[in-house]
Short mmCIF file of C-alpha atoms and ligand atoms in Angstrom, two decimals:
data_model
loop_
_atom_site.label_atom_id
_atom_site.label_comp_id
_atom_site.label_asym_id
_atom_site.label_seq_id
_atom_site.Cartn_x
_atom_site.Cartn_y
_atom_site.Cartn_z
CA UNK A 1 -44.37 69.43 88.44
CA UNK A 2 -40.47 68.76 88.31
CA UNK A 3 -40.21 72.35 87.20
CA UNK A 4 -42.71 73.37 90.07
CA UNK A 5 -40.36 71.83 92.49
CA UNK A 6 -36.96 73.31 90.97
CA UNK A 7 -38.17 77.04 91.26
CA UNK A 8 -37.13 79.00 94.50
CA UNK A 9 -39.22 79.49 97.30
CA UNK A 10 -40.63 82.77 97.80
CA UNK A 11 -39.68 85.01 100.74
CA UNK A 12 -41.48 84.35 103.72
CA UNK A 13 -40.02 87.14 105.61
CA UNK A 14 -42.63 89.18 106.21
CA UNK A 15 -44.83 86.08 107.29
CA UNK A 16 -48.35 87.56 107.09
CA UNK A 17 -48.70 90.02 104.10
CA UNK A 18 -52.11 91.74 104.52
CA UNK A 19 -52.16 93.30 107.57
CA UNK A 20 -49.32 94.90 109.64
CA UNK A 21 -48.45 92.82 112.77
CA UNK A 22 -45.85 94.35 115.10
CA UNK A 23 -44.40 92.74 118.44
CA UNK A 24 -45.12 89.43 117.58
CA UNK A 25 -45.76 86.95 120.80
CA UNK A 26 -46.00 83.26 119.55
CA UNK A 27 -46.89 80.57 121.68
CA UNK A 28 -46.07 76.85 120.89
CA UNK A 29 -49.87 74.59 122.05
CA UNK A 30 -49.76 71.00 120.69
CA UNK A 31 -49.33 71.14 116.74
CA UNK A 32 -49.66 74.57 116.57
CA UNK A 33 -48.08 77.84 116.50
CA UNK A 34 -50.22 80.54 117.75
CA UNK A 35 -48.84 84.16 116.48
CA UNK A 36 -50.48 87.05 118.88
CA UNK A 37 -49.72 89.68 117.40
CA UNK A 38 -50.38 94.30 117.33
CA UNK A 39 -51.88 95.67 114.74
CA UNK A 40 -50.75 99.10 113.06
CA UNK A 41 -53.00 100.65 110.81
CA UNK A 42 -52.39 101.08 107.54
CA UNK A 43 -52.13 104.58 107.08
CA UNK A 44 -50.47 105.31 110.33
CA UNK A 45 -47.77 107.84 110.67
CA UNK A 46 -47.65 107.76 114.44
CA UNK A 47 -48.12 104.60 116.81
CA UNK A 48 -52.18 104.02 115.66
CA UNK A 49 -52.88 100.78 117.35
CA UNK A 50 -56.52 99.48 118.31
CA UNK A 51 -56.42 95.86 118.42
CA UNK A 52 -54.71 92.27 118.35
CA UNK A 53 -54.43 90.02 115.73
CA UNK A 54 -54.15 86.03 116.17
CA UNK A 55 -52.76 83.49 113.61
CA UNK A 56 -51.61 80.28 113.94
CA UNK A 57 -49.49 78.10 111.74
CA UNK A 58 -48.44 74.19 112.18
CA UNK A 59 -45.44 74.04 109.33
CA UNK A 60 -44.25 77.82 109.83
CA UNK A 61 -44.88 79.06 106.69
CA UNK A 62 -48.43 78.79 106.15
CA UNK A 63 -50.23 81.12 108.36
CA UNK A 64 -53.97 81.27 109.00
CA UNK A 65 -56.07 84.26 110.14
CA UNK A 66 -57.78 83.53 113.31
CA UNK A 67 -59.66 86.95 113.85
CA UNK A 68 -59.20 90.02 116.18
CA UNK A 69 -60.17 88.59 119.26
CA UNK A 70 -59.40 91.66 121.57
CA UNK A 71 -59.35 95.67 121.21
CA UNK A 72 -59.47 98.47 123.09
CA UNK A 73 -63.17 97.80 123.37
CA UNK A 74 -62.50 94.71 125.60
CA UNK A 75 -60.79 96.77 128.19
CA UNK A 76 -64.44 99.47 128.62
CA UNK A 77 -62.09 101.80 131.22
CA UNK A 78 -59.26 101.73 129.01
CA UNK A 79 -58.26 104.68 126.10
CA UNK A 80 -60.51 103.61 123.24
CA UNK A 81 -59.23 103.34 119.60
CA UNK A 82 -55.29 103.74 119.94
CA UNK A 83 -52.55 102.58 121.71
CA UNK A 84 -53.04 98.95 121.93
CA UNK A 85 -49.36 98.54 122.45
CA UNK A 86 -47.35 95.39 122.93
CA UNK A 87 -48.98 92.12 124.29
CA UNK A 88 -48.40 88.40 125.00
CA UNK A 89 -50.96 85.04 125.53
CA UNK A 90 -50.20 82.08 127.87
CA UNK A 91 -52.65 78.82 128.35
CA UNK A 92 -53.17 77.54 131.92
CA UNK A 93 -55.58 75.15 133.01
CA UNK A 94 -57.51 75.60 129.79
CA UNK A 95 -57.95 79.07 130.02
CA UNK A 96 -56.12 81.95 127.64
CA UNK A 97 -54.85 84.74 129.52
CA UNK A 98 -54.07 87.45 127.21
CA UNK A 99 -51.54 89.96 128.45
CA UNK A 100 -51.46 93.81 126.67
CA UNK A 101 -51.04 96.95 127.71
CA UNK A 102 -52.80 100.14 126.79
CA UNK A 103 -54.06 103.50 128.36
CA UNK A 104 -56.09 103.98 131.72
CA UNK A 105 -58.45 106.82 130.09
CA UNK A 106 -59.30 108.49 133.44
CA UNK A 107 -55.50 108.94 134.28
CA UNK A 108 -54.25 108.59 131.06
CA UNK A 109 -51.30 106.79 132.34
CA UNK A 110 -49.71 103.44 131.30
CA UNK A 111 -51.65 100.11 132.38
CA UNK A 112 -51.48 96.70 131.95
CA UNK A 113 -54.69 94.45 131.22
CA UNK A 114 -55.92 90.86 130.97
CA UNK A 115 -58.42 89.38 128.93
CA UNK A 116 -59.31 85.65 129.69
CA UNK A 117 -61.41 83.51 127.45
CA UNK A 118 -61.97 79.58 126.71
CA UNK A 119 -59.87 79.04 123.33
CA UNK A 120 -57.26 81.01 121.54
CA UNK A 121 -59.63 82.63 119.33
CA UNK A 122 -61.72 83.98 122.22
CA UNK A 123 -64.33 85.58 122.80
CA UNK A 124 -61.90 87.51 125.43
CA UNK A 125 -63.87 89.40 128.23
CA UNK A 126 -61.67 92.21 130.42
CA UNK A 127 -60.72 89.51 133.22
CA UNK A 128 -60.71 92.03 135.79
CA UNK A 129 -62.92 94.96 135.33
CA UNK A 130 -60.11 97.25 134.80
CA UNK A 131 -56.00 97.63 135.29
CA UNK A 132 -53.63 94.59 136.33
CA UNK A 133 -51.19 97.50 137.03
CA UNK A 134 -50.35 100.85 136.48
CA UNK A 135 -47.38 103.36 136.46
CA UNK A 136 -45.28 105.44 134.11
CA UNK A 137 -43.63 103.32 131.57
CA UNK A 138 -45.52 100.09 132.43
CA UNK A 139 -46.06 98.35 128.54
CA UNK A 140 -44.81 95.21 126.90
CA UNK A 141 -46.06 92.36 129.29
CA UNK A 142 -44.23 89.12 129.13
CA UNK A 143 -45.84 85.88 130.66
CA UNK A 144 -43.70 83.02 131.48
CA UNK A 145 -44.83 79.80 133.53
CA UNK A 146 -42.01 78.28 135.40
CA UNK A 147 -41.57 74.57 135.48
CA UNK A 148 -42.91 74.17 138.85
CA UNK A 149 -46.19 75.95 137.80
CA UNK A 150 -45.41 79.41 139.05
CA UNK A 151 -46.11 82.31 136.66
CA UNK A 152 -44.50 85.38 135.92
CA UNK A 153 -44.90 88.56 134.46
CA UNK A 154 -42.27 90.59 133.40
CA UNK A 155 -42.87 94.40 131.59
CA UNK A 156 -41.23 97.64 131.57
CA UNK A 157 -39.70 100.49 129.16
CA UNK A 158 -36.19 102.08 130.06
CA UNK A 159 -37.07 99.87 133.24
CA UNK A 160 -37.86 96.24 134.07
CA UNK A 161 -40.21 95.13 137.06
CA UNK A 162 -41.77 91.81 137.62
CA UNK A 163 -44.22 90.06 139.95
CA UNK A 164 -45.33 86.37 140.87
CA UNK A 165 -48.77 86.34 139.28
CA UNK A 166 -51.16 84.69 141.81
CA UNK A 167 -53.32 81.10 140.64
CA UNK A 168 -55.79 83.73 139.33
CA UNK A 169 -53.31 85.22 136.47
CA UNK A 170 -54.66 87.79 137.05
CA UNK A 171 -53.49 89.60 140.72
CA UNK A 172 -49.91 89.81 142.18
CA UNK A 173 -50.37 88.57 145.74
CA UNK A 174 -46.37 89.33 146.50
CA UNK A 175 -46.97 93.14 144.68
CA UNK A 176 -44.11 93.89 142.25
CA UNK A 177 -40.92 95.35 141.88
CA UNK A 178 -37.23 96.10 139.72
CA UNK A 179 -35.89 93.55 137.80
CA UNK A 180 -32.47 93.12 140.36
CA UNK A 181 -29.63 94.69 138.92
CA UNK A 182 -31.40 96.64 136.30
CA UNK A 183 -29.02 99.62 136.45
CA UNK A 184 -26.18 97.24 136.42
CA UNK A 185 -24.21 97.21 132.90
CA UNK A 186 -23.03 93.68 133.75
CA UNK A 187 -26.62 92.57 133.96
CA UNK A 188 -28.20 94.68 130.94
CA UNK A 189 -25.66 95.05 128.76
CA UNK A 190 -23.44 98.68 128.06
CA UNK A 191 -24.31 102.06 129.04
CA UNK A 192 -25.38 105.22 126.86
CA UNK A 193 -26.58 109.03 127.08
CA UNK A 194 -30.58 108.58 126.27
CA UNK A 195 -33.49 110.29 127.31
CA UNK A 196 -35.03 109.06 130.47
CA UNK A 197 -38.36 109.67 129.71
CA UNK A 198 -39.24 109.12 134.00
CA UNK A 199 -37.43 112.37 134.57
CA UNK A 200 -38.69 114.76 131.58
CA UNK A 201 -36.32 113.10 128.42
CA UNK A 202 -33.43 114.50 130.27
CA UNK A 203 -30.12 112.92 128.59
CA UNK A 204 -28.53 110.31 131.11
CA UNK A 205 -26.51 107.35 131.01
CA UNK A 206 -28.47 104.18 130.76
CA UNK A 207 -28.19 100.64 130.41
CA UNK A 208 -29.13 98.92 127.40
CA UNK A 209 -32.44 97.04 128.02
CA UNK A 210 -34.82 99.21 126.36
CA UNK A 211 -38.23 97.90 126.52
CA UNK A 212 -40.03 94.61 125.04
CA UNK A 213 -39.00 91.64 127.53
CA UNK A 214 -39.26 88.29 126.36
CA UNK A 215 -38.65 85.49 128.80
CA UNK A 216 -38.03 81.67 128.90
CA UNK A 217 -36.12 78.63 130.64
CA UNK A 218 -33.98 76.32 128.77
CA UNK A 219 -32.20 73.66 130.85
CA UNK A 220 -32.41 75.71 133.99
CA UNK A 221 -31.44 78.97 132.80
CA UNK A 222 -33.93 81.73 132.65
CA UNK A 223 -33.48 83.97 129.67
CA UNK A 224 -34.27 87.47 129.24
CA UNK A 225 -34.05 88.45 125.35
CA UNK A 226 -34.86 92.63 124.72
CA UNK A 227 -34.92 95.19 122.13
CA UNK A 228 -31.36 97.60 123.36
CA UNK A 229 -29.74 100.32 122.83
CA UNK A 230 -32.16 103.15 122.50
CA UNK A 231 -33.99 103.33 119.24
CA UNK A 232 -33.08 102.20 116.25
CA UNK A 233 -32.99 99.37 118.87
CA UNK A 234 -31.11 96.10 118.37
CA UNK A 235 -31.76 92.54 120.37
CA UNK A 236 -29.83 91.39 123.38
CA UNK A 237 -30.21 89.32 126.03
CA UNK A 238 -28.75 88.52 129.56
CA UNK A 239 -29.61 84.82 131.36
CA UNK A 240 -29.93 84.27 135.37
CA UNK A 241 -29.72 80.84 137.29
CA UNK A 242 -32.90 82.63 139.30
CA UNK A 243 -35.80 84.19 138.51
CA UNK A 244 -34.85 86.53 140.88
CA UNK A 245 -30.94 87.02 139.12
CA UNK A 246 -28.40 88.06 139.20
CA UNK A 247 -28.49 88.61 135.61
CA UNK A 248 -25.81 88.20 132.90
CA UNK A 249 -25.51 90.07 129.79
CA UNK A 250 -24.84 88.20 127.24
CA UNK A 251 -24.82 90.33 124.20
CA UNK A 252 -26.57 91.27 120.75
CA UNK A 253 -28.93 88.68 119.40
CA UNK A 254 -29.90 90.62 116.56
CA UNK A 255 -28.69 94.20 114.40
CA UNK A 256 -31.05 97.10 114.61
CA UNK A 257 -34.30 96.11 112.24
CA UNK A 258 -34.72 97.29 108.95
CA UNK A 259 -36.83 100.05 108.08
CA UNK A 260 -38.12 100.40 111.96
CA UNK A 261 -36.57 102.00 114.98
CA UNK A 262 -38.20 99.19 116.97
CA UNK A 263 -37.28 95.29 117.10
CA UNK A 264 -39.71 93.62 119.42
CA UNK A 265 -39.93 89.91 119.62
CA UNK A 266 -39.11 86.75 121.12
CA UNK A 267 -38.44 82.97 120.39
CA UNK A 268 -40.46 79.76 120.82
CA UNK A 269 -39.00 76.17 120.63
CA UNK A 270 -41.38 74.14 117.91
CA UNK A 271 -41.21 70.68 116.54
CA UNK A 272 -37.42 70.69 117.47
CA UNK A 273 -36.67 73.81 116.08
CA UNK A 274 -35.94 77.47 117.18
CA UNK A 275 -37.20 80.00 116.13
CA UNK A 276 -36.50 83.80 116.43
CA UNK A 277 -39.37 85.98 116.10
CA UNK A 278 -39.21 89.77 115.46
CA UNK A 279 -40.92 92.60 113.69
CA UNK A 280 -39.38 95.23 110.74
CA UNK A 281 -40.80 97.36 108.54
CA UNK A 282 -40.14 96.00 105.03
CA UNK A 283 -43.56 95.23 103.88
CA UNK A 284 -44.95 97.69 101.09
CA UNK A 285 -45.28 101.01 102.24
CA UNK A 286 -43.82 99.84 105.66
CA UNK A 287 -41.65 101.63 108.34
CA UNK A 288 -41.44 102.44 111.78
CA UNK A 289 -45.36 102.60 112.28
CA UNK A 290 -45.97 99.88 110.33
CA UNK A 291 -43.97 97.28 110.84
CA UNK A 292 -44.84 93.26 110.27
CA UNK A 293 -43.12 89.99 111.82
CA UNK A 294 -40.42 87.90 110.45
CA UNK A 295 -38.86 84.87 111.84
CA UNK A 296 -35.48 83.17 111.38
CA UNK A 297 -34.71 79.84 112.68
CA UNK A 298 -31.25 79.64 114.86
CA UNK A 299 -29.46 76.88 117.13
CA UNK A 300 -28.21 77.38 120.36
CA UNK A 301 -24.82 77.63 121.22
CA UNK A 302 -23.54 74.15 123.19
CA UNK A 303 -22.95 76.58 126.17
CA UNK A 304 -26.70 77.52 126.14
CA UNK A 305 -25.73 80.93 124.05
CA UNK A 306 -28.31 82.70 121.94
CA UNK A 307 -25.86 83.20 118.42
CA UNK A 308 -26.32 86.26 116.27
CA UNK A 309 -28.98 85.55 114.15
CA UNK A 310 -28.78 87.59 110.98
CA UNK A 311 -32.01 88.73 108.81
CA UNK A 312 -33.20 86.80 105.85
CA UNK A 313 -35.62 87.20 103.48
CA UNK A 314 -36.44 84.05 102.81
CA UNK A 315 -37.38 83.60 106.61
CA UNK A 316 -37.79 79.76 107.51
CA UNK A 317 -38.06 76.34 105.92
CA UNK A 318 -41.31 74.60 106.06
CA UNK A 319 -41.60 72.13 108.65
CA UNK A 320 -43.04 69.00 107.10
CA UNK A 321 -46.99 68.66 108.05
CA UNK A 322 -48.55 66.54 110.38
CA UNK A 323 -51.88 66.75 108.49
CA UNK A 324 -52.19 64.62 105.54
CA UNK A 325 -55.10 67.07 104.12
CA UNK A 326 -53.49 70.37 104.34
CA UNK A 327 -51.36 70.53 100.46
CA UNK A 328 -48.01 72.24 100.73
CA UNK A 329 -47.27 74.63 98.53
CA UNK A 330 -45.81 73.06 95.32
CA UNK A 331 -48.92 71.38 95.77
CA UNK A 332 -50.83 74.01 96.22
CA UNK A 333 -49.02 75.75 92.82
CA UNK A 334 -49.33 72.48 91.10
CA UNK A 335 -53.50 72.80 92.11
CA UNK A 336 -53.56 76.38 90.72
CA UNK A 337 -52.41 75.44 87.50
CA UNK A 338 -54.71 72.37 87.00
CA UNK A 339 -52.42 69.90 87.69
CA UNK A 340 -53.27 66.70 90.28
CA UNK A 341 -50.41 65.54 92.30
CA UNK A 342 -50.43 62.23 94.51
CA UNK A 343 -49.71 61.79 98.01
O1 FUB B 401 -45.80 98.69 119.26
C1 FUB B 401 -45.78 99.74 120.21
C2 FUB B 401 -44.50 99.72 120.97
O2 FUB B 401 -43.39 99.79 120.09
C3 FUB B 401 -44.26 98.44 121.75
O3 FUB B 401 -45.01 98.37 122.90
C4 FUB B 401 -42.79 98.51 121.92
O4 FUB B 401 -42.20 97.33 122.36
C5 FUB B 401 -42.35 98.94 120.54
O5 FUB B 401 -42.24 97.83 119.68
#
């Protein structure tokens, strides 16, 4: 067992291993970790994304398989079987709204959905009946609920818009609009020549928020973290005092990901820890349409900064568990070889 306990851990970066899991949204409930994640298919050489994935984790290493609660299926007026982009779940008043974004089949243009059901694991019906919103570039929902109860939603590619999500989740009773300052290099970080794919991919200059939002409070600053740069993207972020801005640019977060062009994510605080959650493509056979989550753990700067957090591969530590009866692992190795260890 001494030997057991001497050998290095192995790499937890990747954290799930069997299935690709891109754009990883986790969401801190209780003891838990819950890990909603995308799913691209195994042999996909293009975007092929159908459903979402859930896991959850309470030491964050050790992550369990909690189904595929939701798919195109869920959404009946939605494009079925692909492009079940990127997605977030929030609790409120016992209810799981569950955030994603796909394609209105009748229009074929870019919507926004909710699913709603009881627990994490669902079952999740449509809660609506069809699209929370529509228009070109609308994808990668974030859900944030401020401290006085108010909840947001936050989305956009090569733009940002946002709305006040009514006591429903699931309507905008103020409508929506630009995130302020969105055009403002102060606010999202440099400028430069990409394709702005709202007028035809003609080459313009444009600010660095790219897509992905990811947004939180932390001693009353609201942050707004984002893949940047164009593709290969990296991560920045910029902070406001308001919901409503102005917003700062405060700089890279992360390098571009390795082995994928995109770098979606976003960071949770658990336990006392926080965490930075991304995806790359470094899995077997993986790559820019197949691409799996990784976390690292970082501290915030005593100014409220986000650091640079570099990649490992050796991801996070365990967290120590608060159940007695789940083993950790040089238990668990220790089991697998015959051995009985006491606790
Ligand atoms: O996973 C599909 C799309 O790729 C997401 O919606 C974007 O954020 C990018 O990660």
């Amino acid at each position: 067992l001494a030997l057991l306990a001497s050998l290095p851990l192995w790499a937890q970066n990747p954290v799930i291993g069997t299935s690709y899991t891109p754009d990883p949204a986790p969401y801190v409930h209780g003891d838990k970790v819950y890990l909603f994640v995308d799913h691209d298919e195994d042999d996909a050489v293009y975007f092929k994304m159908k459903d979402w994935l859930l896991y959850s984790t309470e030491d964050m290493v050790n992550w369990t398989y909690l189904g595929t609660p939701v798919s195109t299926a869920t959404f009946p007026w939605a494009f079925q079987g692909d492009r079940a982009w990127a997605s977030q779940a929030v609790e409120r008043n016992g209810k799981w709204y569950w955030y994603v974004c796909l394609t209105e089949a009748a229009t074929r243009g870019d919507a926004l959905a909710v699913a709603v059901a009881d627990r994490p694991e669902g079952p999740y019906t449509d809660a609506i009946g069809g699209p929370l919103a529509t228009g070109f570039a609308f994808i990668d929902p974030t859900v944030f609920i401020d401290d006085d109860g108010t909840p947001w939603l936050f989305w956009g590619n090569k733009g940002c818009w946002y709305g006040r999500l009514g006591d429903d989740m699931v309507s905008f009773p103020d409508g929506w609009k630009e995130v302020p300052g969105f055009h403002d290099p102060a606010c999202f970080g440099p400028e430069s020549m990409k394709p702005d794919w709202s007028d035809g991919g003609k080459e313009k200059m444009m600010v660095g928020y790219e897509e992905g939002p990811w947004l939180m409070k932390r001693n009353g600053t609201y942050y707004l973290s984002y893949p940047a740069g164009g593709v290969p993207e990296h991560m920045a972020y910029s902070t406001a005092k308001s919901i409503h801005g102005p917003w700062t640019y405060r700089g890279r977060i992360m390098d571009e990901a390795e082995n994928s062009f995109t770098i979606h994510g976003g960071n949770i605080t658990f336990r006392g820890h926080d965490y930075m959650f991304y995806h790359n493509g470094k899995l077997p056979n993986g790559g820019g349409f197949r691409r799996s989550t990784c976390v690292e753990e970082f501290t915030f700067g005593a100014d409220g900064s986000i650091p640079f957090i570099p990649f490992t591969e050796k991801g996070v530590e365990p967290l120590q568990t608060l159940n007695p009866y789940v083993m950790t692992q040089a238990e668990t190795m220790a089991a697998s070889y015959g051995l009985k260890t006491d606790r």
